PDB file of C-alpha atoms and ligand atoms in Angstrom:
ATOM      1  CA  MET A 768       0.000   0.000   0.000  1.00  0.00           C
ATOM      2  CA  LEU A 769       2.799   2.455   0.881  1.00  0.00           C
ATOM      3  CA  ALA A 770       4.593   1.772  -2.408  1.00  0.00           C
ATOM      4  CA  TRP A 771       1.331   2.390  -4.298  1.00  0.00           C
ATOM      5  CA  LEU A 772       0.736   5.670  -2.434  1.00  0.00           C
ATOM      6  CA  ARG A 773       4.323   6.803  -2.933  1.00  0.00           C
ATOM      7  CA  GLU A 774       3.964   6.498  -6.711  1.00  0.00           C
ATOM      8  CA  LEU A 775       0.997   8.894  -6.768  1.00  0.00           C
ATOM      9  CA  PRO A 776       1.382  12.672  -6.953  1.00  0.00           C
ATOM     10  CA  VAL A 777       1.145  14.063  -3.406  1.00  0.00           C
ATOM     11  CA  SER A 778      -2.002  16.034  -4.251  1.00  0.00           C
ATOM     12  CA  GLU A 779      -3.810  12.854  -5.361  1.00  0.00           C
ATOM     13  CA  ARG A 780      -2.931  10.521  -2.491  1.00  0.00           C
ATOM     14  CA  ASP A 781      -5.861  11.254  -0.182  1.00  0.00           C
ATOM     15  CA  ALA A 782      -8.485  11.044  -2.925  1.00  0.00           C
ATOM     16  CA  ALA A 783      -6.988   7.795  -4.227  1.00  0.00           C
ATOM     17  CA  PHE A 784      -6.795   6.240  -0.745  1.00  0.00           C
ATOM     18  CA  GLU A 785     -10.383   7.230   0.081  1.00  0.00           C
ATOM     19  CA  GLN A 786     -11.504   5.820  -3.266  1.00  0.00           C
ATOM     20  CA  LEU A 787      -9.711   2.583  -2.448  1.00  0.00           C
ATOM     21  CA  LEU A 788     -11.642   2.385   0.840  1.00  0.00           C
ATOM     22  CA  GLY A 789     -14.889   3.493  -0.859  1.00  0.00           C
ATOM     23  CA  ILE A 790     -15.304   6.572   1.356  1.00  0.00           C
ATOM     24  CA  ASP A 791     -14.636   9.187  -1.288  1.00  0.00           C
ATOM     25  CA  ASP A 792     -17.807  11.300  -1.080  1.00  0.00           C
ATOM     26  CA  SER A 793     -19.182  13.898   1.337  1.00  0.00           C
ATOM     27  CA  PRO A 794     -21.820  12.275   3.543  1.00  0.00           C
ATOM     28  CA  PRO A 795     -24.827  14.218   4.850  1.00  0.00           C
ATOM     29  CA  GLN A 796     -24.217  15.229   8.444  1.00  0.00           C
ATOM     30  CA  ARG A 797     -26.361  15.870  11.505  1.00  0.00           C
ATOM     31  CA  PRO A 798     -26.171  19.058  13.532  1.00  0.00           C
ATOM     32  CA  LEU A 799     -24.169  17.943  16.569  1.00  0.00           C
ATOM     33  CA  GLY A 800     -24.638  20.721  19.092  1.00  0.00           C
ATOM     34  CA  GLU A 801     -22.117  22.666  21.105  1.00  0.00           C
ATOM     35  CA  GLY A 802     -18.627  21.252  21.449  1.00  0.00           C
ATOM     36  CA  ARG A 803     -19.070  18.470  18.878  1.00  0.00           C
ATOM     37  CA  MET A 804     -17.405  19.048  15.504  1.00  0.00           C
ATOM     38  CA  GLY A 805     -18.461  17.761  12.077  1.00  0.00           C
ATOM     39  CA  TYR A 806     -16.835  15.197   9.816  1.00  0.00           C
ATOM     40  CA  MET A 807     -13.659  15.919   7.897  1.00  0.00           C
ATOM     41  CA  PRO A 808     -11.171  13.144   7.119  1.00  0.00           C
ATOM     42  CA  SER A 809      -7.539  13.202   8.273  1.00  0.00           C
ATOM     43  CA  GLY A 810      -4.854  13.393   5.616  1.00  0.00           C
ATOM     44  CA  ILE A 811      -2.951  10.200   4.856  1.00  0.00           C
ATOM     45  CA  SER A 812       0.394  11.910   5.554  1.00  0.00           C
ATOM     46  CA  ALA A 813      -0.739  12.719   9.123  1.00  0.00           C
ATOM     47  CA  ILE A 814      -2.003   9.157   9.587  1.00  0.00           C
ATOM     48  CA  VAL A 815       1.325   7.694   8.444  1.00  0.00           C
ATOM     49  CA  ARG A 816       3.207  10.161  10.667  1.00  0.00           C
ATOM     50  CA  THR A 817       1.088   8.986  13.614  1.00  0.00           C
ATOM     51  CA  VAL A 818       1.862   5.330  12.856  1.00  0.00           C
ATOM     52  CA  LEU A 819       5.591   6.092  12.662  1.00  0.00           C
ATOM     53  CA  ASP A 820       5.883   8.372  15.664  1.00  0.00           C
ATOM     54  CA  ALA A 821       3.468   6.851  18.192  1.00  0.00           C
ATOM     55  CA  PRO A 822       4.717   4.231  17.105  1.00  0.00           C
ATOM     56  CA  ILE A 823       1.809   1.866  16.474  1.00  0.00           C
ATOM     57  CA  GLY A 824       2.520  -1.857  16.145  1.00  0.00           C
ATOM     58  CA  PRO A 825       0.548  -5.102  15.880  1.00  0.00           C
ATOM     59  CA  ASP A 826       0.242  -5.440  19.679  1.00  0.00           C
ATOM     60  CA  ASP A 827      -1.475  -2.083  20.091  1.00  0.00           C
ATOM     61  CA  VAL A 828      -5.163  -1.431  20.505  1.00  0.00           C
ATOM     62  CA  PHE A 829      -5.900   1.767  18.610  1.00  0.00           C
ATOM     63  CA  VAL A 830      -9.045   3.862  19.101  1.00  0.00           C
ATOM     64  CA  ASP A 831     -10.100   6.828  16.945  1.00  0.00           C
ATOM     65  CA  LEU A 832     -12.417   9.027  19.019  1.00  0.00           C
ATOM     66  CA  GLY A 833     -14.804  10.508  16.447  1.00  0.00           C
ATOM     67  CA  SER A 834     -13.979   8.119  13.628  1.00  0.00           C
ATOM     68  CA  GLY A 835     -16.227   9.494  10.863  1.00  0.00           C
ATOM     69  CA  LEU A 836     -16.177   7.202   7.819  1.00  0.00           C
ATOM     70  CA  GLY A 837     -13.302   5.207   9.272  1.00  0.00           C
ATOM     71  CA  LYS A 838     -10.325   6.358   7.207  1.00  0.00           C
ATOM     72  CA  VAL A 839      -7.895   6.467  10.151  1.00  0.00           C
ATOM     73  CA  VAL A 840      -9.049   3.187  11.709  1.00  0.00           C
ATOM     74  CA  MET A 841      -8.818   1.293   8.425  1.00  0.00           C
ATOM     75  CA  ALA A 842      -5.475   2.874   7.477  1.00  0.00           C
ATOM     76  CA  VAL A 843      -3.885   2.137  10.871  1.00  0.00           C
ATOM     77  CA  HIS A 844      -5.070  -1.469  10.770  1.00  0.00           C
ATOM     78  CA  LEU A 845      -3.825  -1.950   7.193  1.00  0.00           C
ATOM     79  CA  LEU A 846      -0.469  -0.342   7.950  1.00  0.00           C
ATOM     80  CA  THR A 847       0.266  -2.011  11.285  1.00  0.00           C
ATOM     81  CA  GLY A 848      -2.006  -4.983  11.924  1.00  0.00           C
ATOM     82  CA  ALA A 849      -3.061  -3.348  15.202  1.00  0.00           C
ATOM     83  CA  ARG A 850      -6.520  -4.027  16.570  1.00  0.00           C
ATOM     84  CA  ALA A 851      -8.282  -0.836  15.613  1.00  0.00           C
ATOM     85  CA  ARG A 852     -11.717   0.596  16.238  1.00  0.00           C
ATOM     86  CA  GLY A 853     -13.597   3.854  16.120  1.00  0.00           C
ATOM     87  CA  VAL A 854     -16.404   5.490  18.025  1.00  0.00           C
ATOM     88  CA  GLU A 855     -18.645   7.902  16.153  1.00  0.00           C
ATOM     89  CA  VAL A 856     -21.544  10.033  17.344  1.00  0.00           C
ATOM     90  CA  GLN A 857     -23.204  10.203  13.880  1.00  0.00           C
ATOM     91  CA  PRO A 858     -24.671   6.693  13.466  1.00  0.00           C
ATOM     92  CA  GLU A 859     -24.980   7.025   9.656  1.00  0.00           C
ATOM     93  CA  LEU A 860     -21.213   7.562   9.397  1.00  0.00           C
ATOM     94  CA  ALA A 861     -20.409   4.648  11.696  1.00  0.00           C
ATOM     95  CA  ALA A 862     -22.794   2.418   9.711  1.00  0.00           C
ATOM     96  CA  ARG A 863     -21.061   3.342   6.457  1.00  0.00           C
ATOM     97  CA  ALA A 864     -17.642   2.711   7.989  1.00  0.00           C
ATOM     98  CA  ARG A 865     -18.802  -0.739   9.175  1.00  0.00           C
ATOM     99  CA  GLU A 866     -20.202  -1.508   5.730  1.00  0.00           C
ATOM    100  CA  ARG A 867     -16.994  -0.548   3.970  1.00  0.00           C
ATOM    101  CA  ALA A 868     -14.817  -2.460   6.424  1.00  0.00           C
ATOM    102  CA  HIS A 869     -17.032  -5.512   5.919  1.00  0.00           C
ATOM    103  CA  ASP A 870     -16.787  -5.217   2.103  1.00  0.00           C
ATOM    104  CA  LEU A 871     -13.009  -4.945   2.399  1.00  0.00           C
ATOM    105  CA  ALA A 872     -12.861  -7.843   4.877  1.00  0.00           C
ATOM    106  CA  LEU A 873     -11.054  -5.665   7.404  1.00  0.00           C
ATOM    107  CA  ASP A 874     -11.164  -6.838  11.001  1.00  0.00           C
ATOM    108  CA  VAL A 875     -11.933  -3.436  12.524  1.00  0.00           C
ATOM    109  CA  ALA A 876     -14.944  -2.155  14.478  1.00  0.00           C
ATOM    110  CA  PHE A 877     -16.999   1.030  14.652  1.00  0.00           C
ATOM    111  CA  ALA A 878     -19.244   1.772  17.618  1.00  0.00           C
ATOM    112  CA  ASP A 879     -22.171   4.187  17.483  1.00  0.00           C
ATOM    113  CA  GLY A 880     -22.219   6.697  20.258  1.00  0.00           C
ATOM    114  CA  ASP A 881     -20.531   9.457  22.124  1.00  0.00           C
ATOM    115  CA  ALA A 882     -16.867   9.197  23.065  1.00  0.00           C
ATOM    116  CA  LEU A 883     -17.942  10.270  26.553  1.00  0.00           C
ATOM    117  CA  ASN A 884     -19.558   6.845  27.007  1.00  0.00           C
ATOM    118  CA  ALA A 885     -17.330   4.625  24.870  1.00  0.00           C
ATOM    119  CA  ASN A 886     -15.446   1.554  25.983  1.00  0.00           C
ATOM    120  CA  LEU A 887     -11.851   2.757  26.210  1.00  0.00           C
ATOM    121  CA  ASP A 888     -10.315   0.403  28.768  1.00  0.00           C
ATOM    122  CA  ASP A 889      -8.254  -1.881  26.521  1.00  0.00           C
ATOM    123  CA  ALA A 890      -6.796   0.824  24.269  1.00  0.00           C
ATOM    124  CA  THR A 891      -3.109   1.721  24.208  1.00  0.00           C
ATOM    125  CA  VAL A 892      -3.142   4.471  21.549  1.00  0.00           C
ATOM    126  CA  PHE A 893      -5.876   7.094  21.119  1.00  0.00           C
ATOM    127  CA  PHE A 894      -6.345   9.385  18.134  1.00  0.00           C
ATOM    128  CA  MET A 895      -8.432  12.543  17.873  1.00  0.00           C
ATOM    129  CA  TYR A 896      -8.786  14.785  14.865  1.00  0.00           C
ATOM    130  CA  LEU A 897     -10.641  17.800  16.227  1.00  0.00           C
ATOM    131  CA  PRO A 898     -13.755  15.835  17.217  1.00  0.00           C
ATOM    132  CA  PHE A 899     -14.846  17.958  20.170  1.00  0.00           C
ATOM    133  CA  THR A 900     -13.927  20.914  22.324  1.00  0.00           C
ATOM    134  CA  GLY A 901     -14.941  22.491  25.648  1.00  0.00           C
ATOM    135  CA  ASP A 902     -16.844  20.390  28.168  1.00  0.00           C
ATOM    136  CA  VAL A 903     -17.025  17.337  25.878  1.00  0.00           C
ATOM    137  CA  LEU A 904     -13.238  17.357  25.453  1.00  0.00           C
ATOM    138  CA  ALA A 905     -12.783  17.836  29.212  1.00  0.00           C
ATOM    139  CA  GLY A 906     -15.082  14.870  29.908  1.00  0.00           C
ATOM    140  CA  VAL A 907     -13.284  12.620  27.422  1.00  0.00           C
ATOM    141  CA  MET A 908      -9.888  13.625  28.844  1.00  0.00           C
ATOM    142  CA  ASP A 909     -11.120  12.596  32.313  1.00  0.00           C
ATOM    143  CA  ARG A 910     -12.026   9.196  30.851  1.00  0.00           C
ATOM    144  CA  LEU A 911      -8.592   8.880  29.218  1.00  0.00           C
ATOM    145  CA  ARG A 912      -6.915   9.763  32.483  1.00  0.00           C
ATOM    146  CA  ALA A 913      -8.808   6.932  34.179  1.00  0.00           C
ATOM    147  CA  VAL A 914      -7.402   4.533  31.536  1.00  0.00           C
ATOM    148  CA  ALA A 915      -3.913   5.975  32.070  1.00  0.00           C
ATOM    149  CA  GLU A 916      -4.228   5.307  35.814  1.00  0.00           C
ATOM    150  CA  ARG A 917      -3.966   1.608  34.968  1.00  0.00           C
ATOM    151  CA  LYS A 918      -1.346   1.619  32.167  1.00  0.00           C
ATOM    152  CA  PRO A 919       0.642   4.062  30.014  1.00  0.00           C
ATOM    153  CA  ILE A 920      -1.222   5.330  26.954  1.00  0.00           C
ATOM    154  CA  VAL A 921      -0.327   7.456  23.932  1.00  0.00           C
ATOM    155  CA  VAL A 922      -2.651  10.243  22.825  1.00  0.00           C
ATOM    156  CA  CYS A 923      -2.320  11.531  19.248  1.00  0.00           C
ATOM    157  CA  ALA A 924      -4.045  14.842  18.592  1.00  0.00           C
ATOM    158  CA  LEU A 925      -4.524  16.414  15.184  1.00  0.00           C
ATOM    159  CA  GLY A 926      -5.607  20.054  15.178  1.00  0.00           C
ATOM    160  CA  LEU A 927      -6.335  19.901  18.902  1.00  0.00           C
ATOM    161  CA  ASP A 928      -4.369  21.565  21.680  1.00  0.00           C
ATOM    162  CA  LEU A 929      -3.951  19.384  24.770  1.00  0.00           C
ATOM    163  CA  HIS A 930      -1.110  21.363  26.367  1.00  0.00           C
ATOM    164  CA  ALA A 931      -3.247  22.250  29.345  1.00  0.00           C
ATOM    165  CA  THR A 932      -3.642  18.560  30.266  1.00  0.00           C
ATOM    166  CA  ASP A 933      -1.260  18.156  33.183  1.00  0.00           C
ATOM    167  CA  TRP A 934      -1.009  14.342  33.040  1.00  0.00           C
ATOM    168  CA  LEU A 935       0.161  14.337  29.394  1.00  0.00           C
ATOM    169  CA  VAL A 936       3.763  14.959  28.296  1.00  0.00           C
ATOM    170  CA  GLU A 937       4.174  16.115  24.697  1.00  0.00           C
ATOM    171  CA  ARG A 938       6.873  14.567  22.526  1.00  0.00           C
ATOM    172  CA  PRO A 939       9.203  16.948  20.696  1.00  0.00           C
ATOM    173  CA  THR A 940       8.021  17.177  17.083  1.00  0.00           C
ATOM    174  CA  GLN A 941       8.503  19.138  13.876  1.00  0.00           C
ATOM    175  CA  GLU A 942       4.817  18.826  13.072  1.00  0.00           C
ATOM    176  CA  PHE A 943       2.498  21.806  13.258  1.00  0.00           C
ATOM    177  CA  TRP A 944      -0.829  19.933  13.235  1.00  0.00           C
ATOM    178  CA  LEU A 945      -0.036  16.640  14.928  1.00  0.00           C
ATOM    179  CA  ALA A 946       0.998  16.351  18.572  1.00  0.00           C
ATOM    180  CA  ILE A 947       1.848  13.084  20.314  1.00  0.00           C
ATOM    181  CA  TYR A 948       1.601  12.827  24.079  1.00  0.00           C
ATOM    182  CA  ASP A 949       2.586  10.158  26.594  1.00  0.00           C
ATOM    183  CA  SER A 950       0.589   9.735  29.754  1.00  0.00           C
ATOM    184  CA  ARG A 951       2.348  10.333  33.057  1.00  0.00           C
ATOM    185  CA  VAL A 952      -0.078   9.802  35.859  1.00  0.00           C
ATOM    186  CA  HIS A 953       2.029   8.125  38.521  1.00  0.00           C
ATOM    187  CA  GLY A 954       5.757   7.809  39.069  1.00  0.00           C
ATOM    188  CA  PRO A 955       8.448   7.846  36.413  1.00  0.00           C
ATOM    189  CA  ASP A 956       7.982   7.919  32.649  1.00  0.00           C
ATOM    190  CA  ALA A 957       6.978   4.714  30.895  1.00  0.00           C
ATOM    191  CA  PRO A 958       9.808   3.113  28.898  1.00  0.00           C
ATOM    192  CA  PRO A 959      10.034   4.418  25.309  1.00  0.00           C
ATOM    193  CA  ARG A 960       7.821   2.590  22.826  1.00  0.00           C
ATOM    194  CA  ALA A 961       9.385   0.865  19.847  1.00  0.00           C
ATOM    195  CA  ALA A 962       8.175  -0.815  16.667  1.00  0.00           C
ATOM    196  CA  VAL A 963      10.335  -3.209  14.676  1.00  0.00           C
ATOM    197  CA  ARG A 964       9.886  -2.528  10.981  1.00  0.00           C
ATOM    198  CA  PRO A 965      11.736  -3.302   7.765  1.00  0.00           C
ATOM    199  CA  ARG A 966      13.991  -0.406   6.775  1.00  0.00           C
ATOM    200  CA  ALA A 967      12.408  -0.147   3.309  1.00  0.00           C
ATOM    201  CA  TRP A 968       8.922   0.150   4.881  1.00  0.00           C
ATOM    202  CA  THR A 969      10.096   2.924   7.188  1.00  0.00           C
ATOM    203  CA  ALA A 970      11.755   4.808   4.315  1.00  0.00           C
ATOM    204  CA  LEU A 971       8.545   4.715   2.252  1.00  0.00           C
ATOM    205  CA  ALA A 972       6.441   5.744   5.246  1.00  0.00           C
ATOM    206  CA  GLU A 973       8.802   8.630   6.045  1.00  0.00           C
ATOM    207  CA  ASP A 974       8.485   9.876   2.456  1.00  0.00           C
ATOM    208  CA  ILE A 975       4.700   9.812   2.603  1.00  0.00           C
ATOM    209  CA  ALA A 976       4.558  11.407   6.054  1.00  0.00           C
ATOM    210  CA  HIS A 977       6.984  14.110   4.946  1.00  0.00           C
ATOM    211  CA  GLU A 978       5.535  15.018   1.539  1.00  0.00           C
ATOM    212  CA  ARG A 979       2.324  17.029   1.969  1.00  0.00           C
TER     213      ARG A 979
HETATM  214  C1  SAM B2156     -12.875  16.043  12.134  1.00  0.00           C
HETATM  215  S1  SAM B2156     -13.796  14.528  12.068  1.00  0.00           S
HETATM  216  C2  SAM B2156     -12.492  13.318  12.122  1.00  0.00           C
HETATM  217  C3  SAM B2156     -12.872  11.999  11.486  1.00  0.00           C
HETATM  218  C4  SAM B2156     -11.813  10.921  11.570  1.00  0.00           C
HETATM  219  N1  SAM B2156     -11.287  10.756  12.907  1.00  0.00           N
HETATM  220  C5  SAM B2156     -10.638  11.226  10.651  1.00  0.00           C
HETATM  221  O1  SAM B2156      -9.650  11.766  11.173  1.00  0.00           O
HETATM  222  O2  SAM B2156     -10.705  10.958   9.445  1.00  0.00           O
HETATM  223  C6  SAM B2156     -14.487  14.488  13.723  1.00  0.00           C
HETATM  224  C7  SAM B2156     -15.538  13.397  13.909  1.00  0.00           C
HETATM  225  O3  SAM B2156     -15.880  13.337  15.288  1.00  0.00           O
HETATM  226  C8  SAM B2156     -17.252  13.041  15.398  1.00  0.00           C
HETATM  227  N2  SAM B2156     -17.676  13.452  16.757  1.00  0.00           N
HETATM  228  C9  SAM B2156     -17.946  14.715  17.194  1.00  0.00           C
HETATM  229  N3  SAM B2156     -18.250  14.690  18.514  1.00  0.00           N
HETATM  230  C10 SAM B2156     -18.174  13.382  18.918  1.00  0.00           C
HETATM  231  C11 SAM B2156     -18.394  12.713  20.168  1.00  0.00           C
HETATM  232  N4  SAM B2156     -18.700  13.392  21.279  1.00  0.00           N
HETATM  233  N5  SAM B2156     -18.238  11.384  20.207  1.00  0.00           N
HETATM  234  C12 SAM B2156     -17.912  10.664  19.085  1.00  0.00           C
HETATM  235  N6  SAM B2156     -17.721  11.258  17.875  1.00  0.00           N
HETATM  236  C13 SAM B2156     -17.821  12.591  17.789  1.00  0.00           C
HETATM  237  C14 SAM B2156     -17.882  13.808  14.250  1.00  0.00           C
HETATM  238  O4  SAM B2156     -19.159  13.318  13.926  1.00  0.00           O
HETATM  239  C15 SAM B2156     -16.845  13.612  13.147  1.00  0.00           C
HETATM  240  O5  SAM B2156     -17.140  12.478  12.376  1.00  0.00           O
END
């Protein structure tokens, strides 16, 4: 998949990838009320950067909070083999994501509902692309902190500022839009995470993550 993406002009990669997944149109959306943002898919370069830098590997459990049509969940699963799922407050979007994953025979899941009430306990890596703000974000961060009380987690935030969260430590990064944070709830830092990958895979992924 990375080699296929790398051959495409940068400006065509997202459209081609969404077409491959069958999520290449603009779905009708519900009004979501205060603090809940509408659907807009993440760019593939940011998704690949997340996979590289988190890093996400086959032993991770990845959750996209506000998963829309499922682009991030499906991409992360395809790229890493991680168990991946999404939670989405617009049931029509979650239903379409489930349908597409089923057609593609991808072993991923999409739950209907609000991230405030989602099952988060088994996850090791969380992703959010500007799904909510204000009180909803504060409530979800309280839930993530409860998960981090039991084990270290990684929180990947695209277009969302989590600097005020005192139990998260941001990794140094060159990225403007994407921030990666490690939890630090009790005691010393968790040991650094690692993913063993073929050098050629990493080189391709770095190209795609770099070229926007
Ligand atoms: C900017 S889109 C990101 C979609 C997807 N994560 C991606 O990056 O391609 C934000 C999504 O969050 C969903 N959302 C908003 N508030 C939510 C909530 N409280 N719980 C679950 N999903 C929510 C929206 O319906 C929308 O699909």
